[in-house]
Each structure stands twice: as C-alpha cells, then as structure tokens.
PDB file of C-alpha atoms in Angstrom:
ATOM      1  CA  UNK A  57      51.671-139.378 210.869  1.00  0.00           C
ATOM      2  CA  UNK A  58      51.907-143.031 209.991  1.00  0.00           C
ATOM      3  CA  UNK A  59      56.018-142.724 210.093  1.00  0.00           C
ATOM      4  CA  UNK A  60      55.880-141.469 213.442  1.00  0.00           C
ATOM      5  CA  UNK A  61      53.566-144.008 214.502  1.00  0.00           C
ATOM      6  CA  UNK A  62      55.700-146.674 213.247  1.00  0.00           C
ATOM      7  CA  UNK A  63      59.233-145.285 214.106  1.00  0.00           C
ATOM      8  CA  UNK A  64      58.427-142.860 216.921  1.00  0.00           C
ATOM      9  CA  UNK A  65      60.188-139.805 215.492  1.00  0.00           C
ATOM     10  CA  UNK A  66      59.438-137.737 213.198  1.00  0.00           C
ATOM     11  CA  UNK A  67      62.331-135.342 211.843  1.00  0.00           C
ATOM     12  CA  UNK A  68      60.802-132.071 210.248  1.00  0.00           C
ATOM     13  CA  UNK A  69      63.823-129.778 209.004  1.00  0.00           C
ATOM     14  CA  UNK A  70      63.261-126.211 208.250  1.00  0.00           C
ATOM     15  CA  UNK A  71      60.486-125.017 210.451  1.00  0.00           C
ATOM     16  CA  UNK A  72      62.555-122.482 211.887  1.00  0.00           C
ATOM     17  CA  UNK A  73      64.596-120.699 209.581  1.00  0.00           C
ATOM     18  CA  UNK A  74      66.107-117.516 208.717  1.00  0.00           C
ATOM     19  CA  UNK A  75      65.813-114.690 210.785  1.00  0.00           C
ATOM     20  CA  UNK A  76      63.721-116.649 213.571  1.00  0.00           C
ATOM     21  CA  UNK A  77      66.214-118.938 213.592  1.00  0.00           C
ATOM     22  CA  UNK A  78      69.513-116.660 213.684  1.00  0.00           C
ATOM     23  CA  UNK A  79      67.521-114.396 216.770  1.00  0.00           C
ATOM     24  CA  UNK A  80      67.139-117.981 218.311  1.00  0.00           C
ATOM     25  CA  UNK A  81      70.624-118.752 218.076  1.00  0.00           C
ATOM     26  CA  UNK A  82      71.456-115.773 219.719  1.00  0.00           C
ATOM     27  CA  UNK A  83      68.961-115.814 222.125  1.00  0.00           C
ATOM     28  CA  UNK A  84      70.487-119.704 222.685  1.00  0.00           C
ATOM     29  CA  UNK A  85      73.763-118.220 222.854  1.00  0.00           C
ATOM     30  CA  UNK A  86      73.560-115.580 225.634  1.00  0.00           C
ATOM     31  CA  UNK A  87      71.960-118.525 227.946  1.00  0.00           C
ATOM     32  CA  UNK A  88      74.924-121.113 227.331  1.00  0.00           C
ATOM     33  CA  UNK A  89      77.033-117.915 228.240  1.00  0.00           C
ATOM     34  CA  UNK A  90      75.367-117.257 231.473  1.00  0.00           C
ATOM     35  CA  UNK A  91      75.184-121.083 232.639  1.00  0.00           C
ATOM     36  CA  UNK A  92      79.186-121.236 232.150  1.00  0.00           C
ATOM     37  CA  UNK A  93      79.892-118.134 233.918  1.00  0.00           C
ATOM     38  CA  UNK A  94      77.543-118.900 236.715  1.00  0.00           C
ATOM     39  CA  UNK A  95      78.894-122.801 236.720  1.00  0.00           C
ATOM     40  CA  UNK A  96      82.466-121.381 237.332  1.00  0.00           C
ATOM     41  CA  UNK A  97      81.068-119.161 239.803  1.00  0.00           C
ATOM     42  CA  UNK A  98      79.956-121.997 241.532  1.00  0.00           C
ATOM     43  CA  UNK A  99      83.236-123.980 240.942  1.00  0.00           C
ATOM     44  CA  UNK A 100      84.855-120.986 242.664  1.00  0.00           C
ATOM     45  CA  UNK A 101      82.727-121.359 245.816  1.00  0.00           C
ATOM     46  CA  UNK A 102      82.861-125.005 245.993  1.00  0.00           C
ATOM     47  CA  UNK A 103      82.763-128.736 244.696  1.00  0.00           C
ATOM     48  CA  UNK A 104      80.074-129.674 243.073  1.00  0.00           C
ATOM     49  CA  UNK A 105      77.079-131.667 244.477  1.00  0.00           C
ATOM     50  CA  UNK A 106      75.636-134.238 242.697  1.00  0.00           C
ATOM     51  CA  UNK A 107      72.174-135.861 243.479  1.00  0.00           C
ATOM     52  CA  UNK A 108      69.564-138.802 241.886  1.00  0.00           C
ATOM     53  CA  UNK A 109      67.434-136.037 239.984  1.00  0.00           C
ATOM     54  CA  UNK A 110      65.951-136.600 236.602  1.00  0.00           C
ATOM     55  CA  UNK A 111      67.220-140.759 236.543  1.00  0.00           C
ATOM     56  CA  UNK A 112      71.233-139.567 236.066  1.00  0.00           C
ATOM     57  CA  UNK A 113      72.807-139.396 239.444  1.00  0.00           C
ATOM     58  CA  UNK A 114      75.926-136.973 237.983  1.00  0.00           C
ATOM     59  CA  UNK A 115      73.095-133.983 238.000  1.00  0.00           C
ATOM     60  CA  UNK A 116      73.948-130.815 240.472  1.00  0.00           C
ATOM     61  CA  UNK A 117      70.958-129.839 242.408  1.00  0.00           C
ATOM     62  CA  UNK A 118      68.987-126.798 240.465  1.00  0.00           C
ATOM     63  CA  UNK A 119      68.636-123.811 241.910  1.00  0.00           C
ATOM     64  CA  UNK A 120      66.770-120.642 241.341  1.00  0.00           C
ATOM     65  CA  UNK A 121      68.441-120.037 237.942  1.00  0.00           C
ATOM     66  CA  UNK A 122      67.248-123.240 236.819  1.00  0.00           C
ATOM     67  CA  UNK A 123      70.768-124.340 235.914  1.00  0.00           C
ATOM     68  CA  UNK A 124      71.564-128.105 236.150  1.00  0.00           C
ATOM     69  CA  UNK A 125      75.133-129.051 235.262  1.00  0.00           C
ATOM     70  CA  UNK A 126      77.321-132.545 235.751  1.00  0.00           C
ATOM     71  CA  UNK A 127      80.808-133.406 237.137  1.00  0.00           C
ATOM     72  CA  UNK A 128      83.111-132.754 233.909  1.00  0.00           C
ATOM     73  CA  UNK A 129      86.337-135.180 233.750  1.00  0.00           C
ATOM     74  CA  UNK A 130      88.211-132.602 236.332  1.00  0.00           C
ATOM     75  CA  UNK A 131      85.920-132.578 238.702  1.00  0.00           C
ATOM     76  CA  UNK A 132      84.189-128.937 237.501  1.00  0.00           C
ATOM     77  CA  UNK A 133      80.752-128.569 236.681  1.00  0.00           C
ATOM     78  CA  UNK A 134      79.425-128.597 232.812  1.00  0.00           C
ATOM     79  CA  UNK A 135      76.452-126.840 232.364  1.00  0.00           C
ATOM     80  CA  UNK A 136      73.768-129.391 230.672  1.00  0.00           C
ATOM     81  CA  UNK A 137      70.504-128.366 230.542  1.00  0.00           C
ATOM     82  CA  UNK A 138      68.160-124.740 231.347  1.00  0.00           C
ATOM     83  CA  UNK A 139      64.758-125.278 232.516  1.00  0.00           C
ATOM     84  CA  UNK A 140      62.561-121.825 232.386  1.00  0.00           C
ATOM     85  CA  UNK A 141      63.175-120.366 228.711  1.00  0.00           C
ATOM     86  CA  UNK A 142      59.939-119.109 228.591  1.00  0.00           C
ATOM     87  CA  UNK A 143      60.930-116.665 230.896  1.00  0.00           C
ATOM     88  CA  UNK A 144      64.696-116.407 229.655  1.00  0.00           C
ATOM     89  CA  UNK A 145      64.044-114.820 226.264  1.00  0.00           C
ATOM     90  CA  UNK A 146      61.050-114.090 224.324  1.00  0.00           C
ATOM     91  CA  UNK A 147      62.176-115.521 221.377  1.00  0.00           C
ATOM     92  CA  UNK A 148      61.798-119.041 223.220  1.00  0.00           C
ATOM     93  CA  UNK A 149      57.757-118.452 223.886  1.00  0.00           C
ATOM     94  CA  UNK A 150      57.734-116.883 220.079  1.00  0.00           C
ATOM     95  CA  UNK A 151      59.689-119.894 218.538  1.00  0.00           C
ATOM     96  CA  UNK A 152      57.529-122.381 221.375  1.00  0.00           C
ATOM     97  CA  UNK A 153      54.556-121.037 219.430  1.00  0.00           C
ATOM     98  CA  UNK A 154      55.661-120.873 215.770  1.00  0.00           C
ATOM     99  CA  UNK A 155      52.925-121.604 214.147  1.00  0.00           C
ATOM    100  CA  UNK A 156      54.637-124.383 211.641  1.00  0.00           C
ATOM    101  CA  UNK A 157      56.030-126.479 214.871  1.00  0.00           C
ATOM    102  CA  UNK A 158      52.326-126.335 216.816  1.00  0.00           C
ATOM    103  CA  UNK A 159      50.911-127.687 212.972  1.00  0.00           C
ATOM    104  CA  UNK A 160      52.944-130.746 213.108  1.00  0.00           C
ATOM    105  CA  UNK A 161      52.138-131.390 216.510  1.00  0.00           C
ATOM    106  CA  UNK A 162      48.778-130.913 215.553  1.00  0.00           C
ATOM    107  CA  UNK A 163      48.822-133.154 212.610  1.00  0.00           C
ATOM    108  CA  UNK A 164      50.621-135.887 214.865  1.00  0.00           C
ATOM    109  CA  UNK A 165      47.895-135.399 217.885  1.00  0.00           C
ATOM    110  CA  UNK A 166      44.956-135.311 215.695  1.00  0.00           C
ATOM    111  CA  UNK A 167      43.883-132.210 218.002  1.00  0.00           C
ATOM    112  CA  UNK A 168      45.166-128.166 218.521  1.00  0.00           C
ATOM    113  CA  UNK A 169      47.960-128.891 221.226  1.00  0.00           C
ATOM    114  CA  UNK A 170      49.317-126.577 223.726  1.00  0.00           C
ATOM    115  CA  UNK A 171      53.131-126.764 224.638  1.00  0.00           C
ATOM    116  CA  UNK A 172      53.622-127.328 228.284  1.00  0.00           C
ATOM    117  CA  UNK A 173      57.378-127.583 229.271  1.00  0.00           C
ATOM    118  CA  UNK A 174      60.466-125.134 228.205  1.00  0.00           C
ATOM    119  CA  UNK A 175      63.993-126.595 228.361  1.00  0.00           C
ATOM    120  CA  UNK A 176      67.322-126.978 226.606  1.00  0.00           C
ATOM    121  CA  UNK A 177      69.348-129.295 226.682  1.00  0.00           C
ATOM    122  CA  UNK A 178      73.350-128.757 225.448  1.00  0.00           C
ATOM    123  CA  UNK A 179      76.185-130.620 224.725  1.00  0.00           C
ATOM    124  CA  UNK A 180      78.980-128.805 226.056  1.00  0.00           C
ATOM    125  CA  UNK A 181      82.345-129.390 223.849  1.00  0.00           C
ATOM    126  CA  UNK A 182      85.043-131.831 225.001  1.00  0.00           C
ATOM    127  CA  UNK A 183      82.151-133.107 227.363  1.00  0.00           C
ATOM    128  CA  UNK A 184      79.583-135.441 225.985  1.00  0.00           C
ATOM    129  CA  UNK A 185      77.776-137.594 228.698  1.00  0.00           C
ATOM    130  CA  UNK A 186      76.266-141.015 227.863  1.00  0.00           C
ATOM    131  CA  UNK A 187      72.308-140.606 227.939  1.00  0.00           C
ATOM    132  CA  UNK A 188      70.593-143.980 228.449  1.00  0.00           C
ATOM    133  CA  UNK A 189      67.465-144.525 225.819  1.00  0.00           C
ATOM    134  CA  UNK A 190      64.461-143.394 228.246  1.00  0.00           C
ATOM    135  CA  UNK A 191      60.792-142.202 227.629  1.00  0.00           C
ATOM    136  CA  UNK A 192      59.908-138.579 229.108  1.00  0.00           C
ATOM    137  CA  UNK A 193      57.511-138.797 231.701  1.00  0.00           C
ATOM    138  CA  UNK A 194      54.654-138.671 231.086  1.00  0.00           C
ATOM    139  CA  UNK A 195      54.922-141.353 228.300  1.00  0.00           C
ATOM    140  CA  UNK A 196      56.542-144.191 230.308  1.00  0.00           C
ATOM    141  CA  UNK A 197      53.071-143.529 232.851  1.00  0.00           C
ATOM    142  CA  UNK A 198      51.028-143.987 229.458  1.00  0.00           C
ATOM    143  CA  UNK A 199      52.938-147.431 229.004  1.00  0.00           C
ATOM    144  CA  UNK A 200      51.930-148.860 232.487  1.00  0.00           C
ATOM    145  CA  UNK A 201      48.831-147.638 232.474  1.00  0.00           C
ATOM    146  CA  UNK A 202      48.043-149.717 229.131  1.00  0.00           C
ATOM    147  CA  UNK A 203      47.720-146.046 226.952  1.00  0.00           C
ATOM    148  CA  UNK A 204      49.293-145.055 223.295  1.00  0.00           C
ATOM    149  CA  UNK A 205      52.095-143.137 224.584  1.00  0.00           C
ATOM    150  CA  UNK A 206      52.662-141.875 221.186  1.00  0.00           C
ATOM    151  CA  UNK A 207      50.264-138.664 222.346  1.00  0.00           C
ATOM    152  CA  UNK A 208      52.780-137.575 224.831  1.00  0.00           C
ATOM    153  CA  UNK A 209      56.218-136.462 223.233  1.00  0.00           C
ATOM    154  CA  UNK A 210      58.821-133.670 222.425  1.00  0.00           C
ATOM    155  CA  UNK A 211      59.791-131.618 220.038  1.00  0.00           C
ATOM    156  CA  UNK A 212      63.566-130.496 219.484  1.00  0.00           C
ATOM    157  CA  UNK A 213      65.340-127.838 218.094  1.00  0.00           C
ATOM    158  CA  UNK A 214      68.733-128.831 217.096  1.00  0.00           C
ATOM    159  CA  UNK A 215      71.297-125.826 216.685  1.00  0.00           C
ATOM    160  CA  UNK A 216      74.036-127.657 215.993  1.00  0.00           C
ATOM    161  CA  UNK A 217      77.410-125.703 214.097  1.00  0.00           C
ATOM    162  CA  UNK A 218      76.038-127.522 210.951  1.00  0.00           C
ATOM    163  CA  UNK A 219      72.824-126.650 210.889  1.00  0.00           C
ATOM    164  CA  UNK A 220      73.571-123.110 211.019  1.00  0.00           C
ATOM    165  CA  UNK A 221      77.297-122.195 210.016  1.00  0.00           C
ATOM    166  CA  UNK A 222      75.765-120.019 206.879  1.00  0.00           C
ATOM    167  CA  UNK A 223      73.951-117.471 209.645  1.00  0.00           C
ATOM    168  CA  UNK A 224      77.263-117.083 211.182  1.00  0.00           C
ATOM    169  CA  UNK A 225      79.582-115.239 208.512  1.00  0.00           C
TER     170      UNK A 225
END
C-alpha cells in the first residue's frame, strides 16, 4: 500500500494464471478478431471518421459494437480499444471478479470495492500510437476538487506474447 501511495502503481504479477488466464487469452483473442474484421468492413464502406472523443482526436466515433479504432499510417482504421467486455465474454466478468485482483484493490482502498468499467485496450502490431501521460477520469476531478485521487484507479491485465508464450505451444 505504501509503494503505491508513493509511486502510484502498483505491479502485482501472477493473479491470473493458468487456466484462467489461457481461457482469457482466448476469450481476448476472438474480440481482437472481430474488431479487425469489422474495422475492414468499415474500411470497405468508407474512410474513416475521426472525432475529439476520449482527449485523442485520431479516435473513430463508437458505435453499437463498442469498437473505437484510429487512422493507421495508410489511412485504414486500427482497432484500439473494446468498451462492453462484460457483455463480450464471460470470462471478462469472471476474471473482473477474481477474487485475488478485487483483494488488492481492497488492500489499496482500505474498503471491499466494486469494479465499475470493462475495457481493453490493444496495441495493434506495426501500429503503436503515442499516448500522452493522463489521469482517468474520475481521478483528475479528485485533483481539482482538492481529494486523494489515489482512491480512484485501474487495474490492467497485460497479455502481452511474453507474458504468455508457454500457454501457446
């Protein structure tokens, strides 16, 4: 608790392993595959539209699939981010809910918390975009209004080809 007070992270490897973590990889999979084939559906019907959402003005409007993709270097979209896993996959609520992830929060909040957003956020190949250093909302509201905003934060799941090459053989 007191290194994430002081540096404002707090890295926790290993909560979710095994075979929670190889039916979230797949689960993680199958929704990368989807945003592609529906971004080059897209591409196929037109050029993409980019608007001022979320602070980064190269983000393409979301729509009922909850799909948000950016300009790629060609002028294509490149899927970045899925809002609604909850309701993608149930391994997303059952890994949302693991009960080792809601004990650090706990430990960190001093209090039982309850998660309240579902995203992911990916790194397409051949396609990295430049993400200024920000504060999720609600935090930076905390900061102006004078509160710790050391309450409010997120926890990520990395699934990086390192982290799990051995579930992949």
């Amino acid at each position: 608790v007191a290194t994430y007070r002081r540096d404002g992270f707090l890295h926790v490897p290993g909560v979710i392993a095994g075979e929670e973590l190889r039916l979230l990889i797949a689960a993680t999979d199958r929704v990368q595959g989807e945003a592609v084939a529906y971004g080059r559906e897209l591409d196929k019907r037109g050029a993409i539209e980019l608007r001022d959402d979320h602070g980064f003005t190269e983000w393409d409007e979301m729509d009922d699939r909850k799909f948000l993709y950016a300009r790629g270097a060609d002028g294509e979209r490149v899927w970045r981010r899925a809002e609604g896993m909850w309701d993608r996959d149930p391994m997303f609520r059952i890994t949302t809910a693991h009960p080792g992830l809601l004990e650090a929060v706990a430990q960190l909040l001093e209090a039982e918390a309850l998660p309240s957003n579902d995203s992911m956020v990916a790194k397409m190949p051949g396609a990295g975009a430049a993400v200024p250093w920000h504060r999720d909302p609600p935090g930076d509201l905390a900061l102006e209004e004078g509160r710790d905003a050391s309450y409010d934060f997120t926890c990520d799941i990395y699934l990086d080809p390192v982290s799990y090459t051995h579930l992949r053989a």
